[in-house]
XYZ file of C-alpha atoms in Angstrom:
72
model
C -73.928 -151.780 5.532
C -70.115 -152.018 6.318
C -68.522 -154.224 8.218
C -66.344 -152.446 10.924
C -64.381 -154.060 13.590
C -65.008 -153.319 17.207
C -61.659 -152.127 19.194
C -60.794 -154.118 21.843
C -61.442 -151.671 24.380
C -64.902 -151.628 23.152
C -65.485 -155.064 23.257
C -64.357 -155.299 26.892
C -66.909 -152.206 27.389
C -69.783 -154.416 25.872
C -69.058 -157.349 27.693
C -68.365 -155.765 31.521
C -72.052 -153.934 30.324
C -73.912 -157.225 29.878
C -71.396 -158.849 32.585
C -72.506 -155.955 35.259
C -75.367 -153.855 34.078
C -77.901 -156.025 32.363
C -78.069 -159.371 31.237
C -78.544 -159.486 27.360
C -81.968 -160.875 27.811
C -83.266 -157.824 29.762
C -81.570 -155.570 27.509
C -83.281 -157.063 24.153
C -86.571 -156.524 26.049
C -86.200 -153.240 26.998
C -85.335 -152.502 23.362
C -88.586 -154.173 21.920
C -90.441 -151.804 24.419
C -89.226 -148.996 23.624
C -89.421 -149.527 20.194
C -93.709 -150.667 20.752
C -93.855 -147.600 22.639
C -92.341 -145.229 19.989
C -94.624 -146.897 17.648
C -97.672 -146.820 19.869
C -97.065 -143.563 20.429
C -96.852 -142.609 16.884
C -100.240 -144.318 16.164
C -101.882 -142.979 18.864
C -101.144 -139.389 19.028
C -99.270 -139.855 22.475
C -102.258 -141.263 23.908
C -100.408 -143.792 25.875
C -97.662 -142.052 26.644
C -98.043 -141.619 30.594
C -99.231 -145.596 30.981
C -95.806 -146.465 29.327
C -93.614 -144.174 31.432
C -91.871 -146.214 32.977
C -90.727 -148.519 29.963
C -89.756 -145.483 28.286
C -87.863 -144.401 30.749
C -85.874 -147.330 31.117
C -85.302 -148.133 27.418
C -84.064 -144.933 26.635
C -81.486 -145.574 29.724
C -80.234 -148.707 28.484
C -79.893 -147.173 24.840
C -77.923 -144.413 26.156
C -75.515 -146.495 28.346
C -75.260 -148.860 25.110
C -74.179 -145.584 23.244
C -71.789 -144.253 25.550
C -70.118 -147.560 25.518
C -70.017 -147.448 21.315
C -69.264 -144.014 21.019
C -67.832 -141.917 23.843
């Protein structure tokens, strides 16, 4: 993996998102969610998928703003 350098403009992007959006802590859990989810999911032949609505929902959110913020 390569190290790259974040711009500065980026970095102030991460930190007004954890600043103003979500607190790392909430951010790291909706991750792990929506990664059991996925998983879940997988394994279960999208048995679970309407119980975890929600959670999958919001991950992918938080992903997305994440993204935005990394690559416009």
């Amino acid at each position: 993996m390569s190290e790259k350098k974040l711009s500065k403009a980026t970095e102030k992007k991460l930190i007004d998102f954890f600043n103003n959006n979500i607190d790392p802590e909430s951010f790291a859990k909706a991750i792990r969610e929506l990664s059991y989810i996925i998983a879940l999911n997988n394994i279960t032949k999208n048995e679970t998928r309407y119980t975890q609505k929600a959670n999958l929902e919001q991950g992918f959110y938080w992903l997305s703003e994440l993204a935005k913020i990394l690559n416009p």
